[in-house]
Amino acid sequence: MLNFLKKFRKAKESSVELIDKIKEIKSREVPEHIAIIMDGNGRWANKRALPRIAGHHEGMKVVRKMTKLSNELGVKALTLYAFSTENWKRPKLEVDYLMKLPEEFLETFLPELIQENVQVRIMGDKTRLPDHTLQAVEQAIQKTKQNDGLVLNFALNYGSRAEIMEAVKTVAAEIEEGSLKSSALDEDMFSKFLMSGSLKDPDLLIRTSGEIRLSNFMLWQLAYTEFWFTDVLWPDFKEEHLVQAIAEYQHRGRRFGGI
Ligand code: IPE
Ligand code: IPE
Ligand code: MG
């Protein structure tokens, strides 16, 4: 941690205040699982009269920064909504670029992820992903599977309703063939059938760009998650924003229905 802070201070002379805030949140309970709906790339580009894909490219750099910081903070899992099952509706040029982004990201940052002990995972319907996209992510999963630091979980071609439907079908099939008894099924067991598998439910959900909705993201898993919304567009999202979200999270009283 100290090394990280030193590097950080060097890179940003003016961020002494941020470093203090990082120390402060580290002294309290840091959320184990943070999920982020990274939104606003298109609007970020529009504001600069750039093509939308320039916003996605910029957003990729923020993914790197947030991965680094989360890892340093001791966050156990970071789930990032990268592409929804509804995003196929977008113009082909944009979809094609979004499908190239995982390769671009991993080509540049995979060595760093390996070195920093990050474990890459994906959740989503892999069947519709182009081969080149799938190969890049499978390779990253393979090369980082021994790592036991931060789990970096990309929601790629992910939709929560589809996820729940698939889980229901699998459960139904297992009951039909007799390998599972419906009376044995409970919430814990059902959640293992979801794409998030053994990952614990997110403690904190962040959505950028001012939209206050879930857009088909982790509907089951977010039942008791703390939500934090910001108007900041994803490419403008900085370390201080994540720190602020965590600090506010730490001041919330989570009751889970109790008192
Ligand atoms: C989020 O940014 C990235 C993806 C959905 C892939 P958007 O592309 O949705 O950006 P806006 O919401 O149009 O600004
Ligand atoms: C949600 O953002 C999906 C991702 C961030 C990948 P969208 O931009 O697709 O959501 P809507 O259309 O505004 O609800
Ligand atoms: Mg959007």
Coordinates of C-alpha atoms and ligand atoms in Angstrom, one line a residue:
M1 CA 0.0 0.0 0.0
L2 CA 2.7 2.4 0.9
N3 CA 4.4 2.0 -2.4
F4 CA 1.2 2.6 -4.2
L5 CA 0.7 5.8 -2.2
K6 CA 4.2 7.0 -3.0
K7 CA 3.7 6.3 -6.7
F8 CA 0.4 8.0 -6.6
R9 CA 1.7 11.1 -4.8
K10 CA 4.5 11.4 -7.4
A11 CA 2.1 11.2 -10.2
K12 CA -0.3 13.7 -8.8
E13 CA 1.4 16.4 -6.7
S14 CA -1.9 17.9 -5.7
S15 CA -3.6 14.7 -4.4
V16 CA -2.4 14.8 -0.7
E17 CA -6.0 15.2 0.2
L18 CA -7.0 12.2 -1.8
I19 CA -4.3 10.1 -0.2
D20 CA -5.6 11.1 3.3
K21 CA -9.1 10.0 2.2
I22 CA -7.8 6.7 0.9
K23 CA -6.1 6.1 4.2
E24 CA -9.3 7.0 6.0
I25 CA -11.5 4.6 4.0
K26 CA -8.9 1.9 4.4
S27 CA -9.2 2.2 8.1
R28 CA -12.8 1.2 7.9
E29 CA -14.7 -1.7 6.3
V30 CA -14.2 -1.6 2.6
P31 CA -17.0 -3.1 0.5
E32 CA -16.0 -6.6 -0.6
H33 CA -17.8 -6.5 -3.9
I34 CA -18.3 -3.3 -5.9
A35 CA -20.4 -3.4 -9.1
I36 CA -20.3 -0.5 -11.6
I37 CA -22.7 0.4 -14.4
M38 CA -20.1 2.3 -16.5
D39 CA -22.4 4.7 -18.3
G40 CA -22.0 7.9 -20.3
N41 CA -19.2 7.2 -22.8
G42 CA -21.3 8.3 -25.8
R43 CA -22.3 11.6 -24.2
W44 CA -18.7 12.2 -23.2
A45 CA -17.6 11.9 -26.8
N46 CA -20.6 13.9 -28.1
K47 CA -19.7 16.8 -25.9
R48 CA -16.3 16.9 -27.5
A49 CA -17.7 16.4 -31.1
L50 CA -15.9 13.0 -31.2
P51 CA -17.4 9.7 -32.4
R52 CA -19.0 7.6 -29.7
I53 CA -16.3 5.0 -29.9
A54 CA -13.8 7.6 -28.7
G55 CA -15.8 7.7 -25.5
H56 CA -15.5 3.9 -25.1
H57 CA -11.8 4.1 -25.7
E58 CA -11.4 6.7 -23.0
G59 CA -13.6 4.6 -20.7
M60 CA -11.2 1.7 -21.0
K61 CA -8.5 3.8 -19.3
V62 CA -10.8 4.4 -16.4
V63 CA -11.4 0.6 -16.1
R64 CA -7.6 0.3 -15.6
K65 CA -7.5 3.0 -12.9
M66 CA -10.5 1.6 -11.0
T67 CA -9.1 -1.9 -11.1
K68 CA -5.8 -0.7 -9.7
L69 CA -7.4 1.3 -6.9
S70 CA -9.9 -1.4 -6.0
N71 CA -7.1 -3.9 -5.7
E72 CA -5.0 -1.6 -3.6
L73 CA -8.0 -0.9 -1.3
G74 CA -8.5 -4.7 -0.7
V75 CA -11.8 -4.9 -2.5
K76 CA -12.3 -8.6 -3.3
A77 CA -14.4 -8.3 -6.5
L78 CA -15.2 -5.6 -9.0
T79 CA -18.0 -6.3 -11.5
L80 CA -18.1 -4.0 -14.4
Y81 CA -21.1 -3.8 -16.8
A82 CA -19.3 -3.6 -20.2
F83 CA -22.0 -4.7 -22.6
S84 CA -25.7 -5.6 -22.1
T85 CA -27.8 -8.0 -24.0
E86 CA -29.7 -4.9 -25.2
N87 CA -26.6 -3.1 -26.5
W88 CA -26.8 -5.2 -29.8
K89 CA -29.4 -2.7 -30.8
R90 CA -26.7 -0.1 -31.4
P91 CA -25.2 0.7 -34.8
K92 CA -22.9 -2.0 -36.2
L93 CA -19.9 0.2 -36.1
E94 CA -20.3 0.8 -32.4
V95 CA -21.1 -2.8 -31.6
D96 CA -18.0 -3.9 -33.6
Y97 CA -15.8 -1.5 -31.6
L98 CA -17.3 -2.6 -28.3
M99 CA -16.5 -6.2 -29.2
K100 CA -12.9 -5.2 -30.0
L101 CA -12.5 -3.4 -26.7
P102 CA -11.8 -6.4 -24.5
E103 CA -9.0 -7.4 -26.8
E104 CA -7.6 -3.9 -26.8
F105 CA -7.8 -3.7 -23.1
L106 CA -6.3 -7.1 -22.5
E107 CA -3.5 -6.6 -25.1
T108 CA -2.4 -3.6 -23.2
F109 CA -3.1 -4.5 -19.6
L110 CA -3.1 -8.3 -19.2
P111 CA 0.6 -8.4 -18.2
E112 CA -0.2 -5.7 -15.5
L113 CA -3.2 -7.7 -14.3
I114 CA -1.2 -10.9 -14.0
Q115 CA 1.5 -9.0 -12.1
E116 CA -1.0 -7.4 -9.8
N117 CA -2.6 -10.7 -8.9
V118 CA -5.9 -9.9 -10.5
Q119 CA -8.2 -12.7 -11.5
V120 CA -10.3 -12.0 -14.7
R121 CA -13.7 -13.5 -15.1
I122 CA -16.7 -12.8 -17.3
M123 CA -20.4 -13.2 -16.9
G124 CA -22.8 -13.1 -19.8
D125 CA -24.0 -15.1 -22.7
K126 CA -20.8 -16.2 -24.4
T127 CA -22.5 -17.8 -27.4
R128 CA -23.2 -14.6 -29.2
L129 CA -19.7 -13.1 -28.7
P130 CA -17.5 -13.0 -31.8
D131 CA -14.6 -15.6 -31.8
H132 CA -12.0 -12.9 -31.5
T133 CA -13.6 -11.4 -28.4
L134 CA -14.2 -14.8 -26.8
Q135 CA -10.6 -15.9 -27.4
A136 CA -9.2 -12.7 -25.8
V137 CA -11.2 -13.1 -22.7
E138 CA -10.8 -16.9 -22.4
Q139 CA -7.0 -16.3 -22.6
A140 CA -7.1 -13.7 -19.9
I141 CA -9.3 -16.0 -17.7
Q142 CA -6.8 -18.8 -18.3
K143 CA -3.7 -16.7 -17.6
T144 CA -5.1 -15.2 -14.4
K145 CA -7.0 -18.2 -12.9
Q146 CA -4.3 -18.9 -10.3
N147 CA -4.4 -15.3 -9.1
D148 CA -6.1 -14.7 -5.7
G149 CA -6.2 -10.9 -5.5
L150 CA -9.1 -8.8 -6.9
V151 CA -11.6 -10.7 -9.0
L152 CA -12.2 -8.4 -12.1
N153 CA -15.5 -9.6 -13.4
F154 CA -16.7 -8.2 -16.7
A155 CA -20.4 -8.4 -17.5
L156 CA -20.2 -8.9 -21.2
N157 CA -23.3 -9.6 -23.2
Y158 CA -25.0 -9.8 -19.8
G159 CA -28.7 -9.3 -19.1
S160 CA -30.1 -10.2 -15.7
R161 CA -33.5 -11.5 -16.9
A162 CA -31.8 -13.8 -19.4
E163 CA -29.5 -14.9 -16.5
I164 CA -32.4 -15.7 -14.3
M165 CA -34.3 -17.5 -17.1
E166 CA -31.2 -19.7 -17.8
A167 CA -30.9 -20.5 -14.1
V168 CA -34.6 -21.4 -13.9
K169 CA -34.2 -23.7 -16.9
T170 CA -31.2 -25.4 -15.6
V171 CA -32.9 -26.0 -12.2
A172 CA -36.0 -27.3 -13.9
A173 CA -34.0 -29.7 -16.0
E174 CA -32.1 -31.0 -12.9
I175 CA -35.4 -31.5 -11.1
E176 CA -36.9 -33.3 -14.2
E177 CA -34.0 -35.7 -14.4
G178 CA -34.1 -36.3 -10.7
S179 CA -30.7 -35.0 -9.7
L180 CA -32.2 -32.1 -7.7
K181 CA -35.2 -32.1 -5.4
S182 CA -37.4 -29.0 -5.5
S183 CA -37.8 -29.1 -1.8
A184 CA -34.0 -28.8 -1.4
L185 CA -33.8 -25.6 -3.5
D186 CA -33.3 -22.4 -1.5
E187 CA -32.1 -18.9 -2.2
D188 CA -28.5 -19.7 -1.6
M189 CA -28.6 -22.7 -3.9
F190 CA -30.5 -20.9 -6.6
S191 CA -28.0 -18.0 -6.6
K192 CA -25.2 -20.5 -7.4
F193 CA -27.0 -21.2 -10.7
L194 CA -26.7 -17.5 -11.7
M195 CA -23.8 -16.3 -13.8
S196 CA -22.2 -14.6 -10.7
G197 CA -21.9 -18.1 -9.3
S198 CA -20.0 -18.1 -6.0
L199 CA -19.3 -14.3 -6.0
K200 CA -21.0 -12.7 -3.0
D201 CA -23.7 -10.2 -3.7
P202 CA -22.4 -6.6 -4.4
D203 CA -22.2 -4.4 -1.3
L204 CA -22.0 -1.3 -3.4
L205 CA -23.5 -0.4 -6.8
I206 CA -22.3 2.6 -8.7
R207 CA -23.9 4.1 -11.8
T208 CA -22.4 7.0 -13.6
S209 CA -23.8 9.5 -16.0
G210 CA -26.9 10.6 -14.1
E211 CA -29.2 7.7 -15.1
I212 CA -31.1 6.3 -12.1
R213 CA -32.0 2.8 -13.3
L214 CA -30.6 -0.7 -13.3
S215 CA -30.9 -1.4 -17.1
N216 CA -31.2 -5.2 -16.5
F217 CA -28.2 -5.5 -14.3
M218 CA -27.9 -8.1 -11.4
L219 CA -31.6 -7.9 -10.5
W220 CA -31.3 -10.8 -8.1
Q221 CA -27.9 -10.0 -6.6
L222 CA -28.7 -6.3 -5.9
A223 CA -31.5 -7.0 -3.5
Y224 CA -29.7 -5.5 -0.4
T225 CA -26.9 -3.6 -2.2
E226 CA -26.2 0.1 -1.4
F227 CA -26.7 2.3 -4.4
W228 CA -24.6 5.3 -5.3
F229 CA -25.4 7.4 -8.4
T230 CA -23.4 10.3 -9.9
D231 CA -23.8 12.6 -12.8
V232 CA -20.1 12.2 -13.7
L233 CA -19.7 10.5 -17.1
W234 CA -17.7 7.3 -17.0
P235 CA -14.7 8.6 -18.9
D236 CA -14.5 11.5 -16.4
F237 CA -14.7 9.1 -13.4
K238 CA -11.7 9.5 -11.2
E239 CA -10.1 7.9 -8.1
E240 CA -11.7 10.6 -5.9
H241 CA -15.2 9.5 -7.1
L242 CA -14.7 5.9 -6.1
V243 CA -13.2 7.0 -2.8
Q244 CA -16.2 9.3 -2.2
A245 CA -18.7 6.4 -3.1
I246 CA -16.9 4.1 -0.6
A247 CA -16.8 6.8 2.1
E248 CA -20.5 7.4 1.7
Y249 CA -21.1 3.6 1.7
Q250 CA -19.2 3.4 5.0
H251 CA -21.6 5.8 6.6
R252 CA -24.7 4.0 5.6
G253 CA -26.6 1.8 8.1
R254 CA -27.2 -1.6 6.4
R255 CA -30.0 -3.3 8.2
F256 CA -31.0 -6.2 5.9
G257 CA -34.5 -5.9 7.3
G258 CA -33.4 -6.0 10.9
I259 CA -33.3 -3.0 13.3
Ligands
IPE1 C1 -21.7 3.1 -21.5 O1 -21.8 4.2 -22.2 C2 -21.0 2.0 -22.3 C3 -21.9 1.0 -22.9 C4 -23.2 0.9 -22.7 C5 -21.3 -0.1 -23.7 P1 -22.9 4.5 -23.3 O2 -22.4 4.1 -24.6 O3 -24.2 4.0 -22.9 O4 -22.9 6.1 -23.3 P2 -24.2 7.0 -23.3 O5 -25.2 6.5 -22.2 O6 -24.8 6.9 -24.7 O7 -23.7 8.4 -23.0
IPE2 C1 -26.2 -0.1 -19.4 O1 -26.1 1.2 -20.1 C2 -25.3 -1.1 -20.0 C3 -23.8 -0.8 -19.8 C4 -23.3 0.1 -19.1 C5 -23.0 -1.8 -20.4 P1 -27.0 1.6 -21.3 O2 -26.6 2.9 -21.7 O3 -27.1 0.5 -22.3 O4 -28.4 1.6 -20.5 P2 -29.8 2.4 -21.0 O5 -30.1 2.1 -22.4 O6 -29.5 3.9 -20.8 O7 -30.8 2.0 -20.0
MG3 MG -25.7 4.6 -21.8

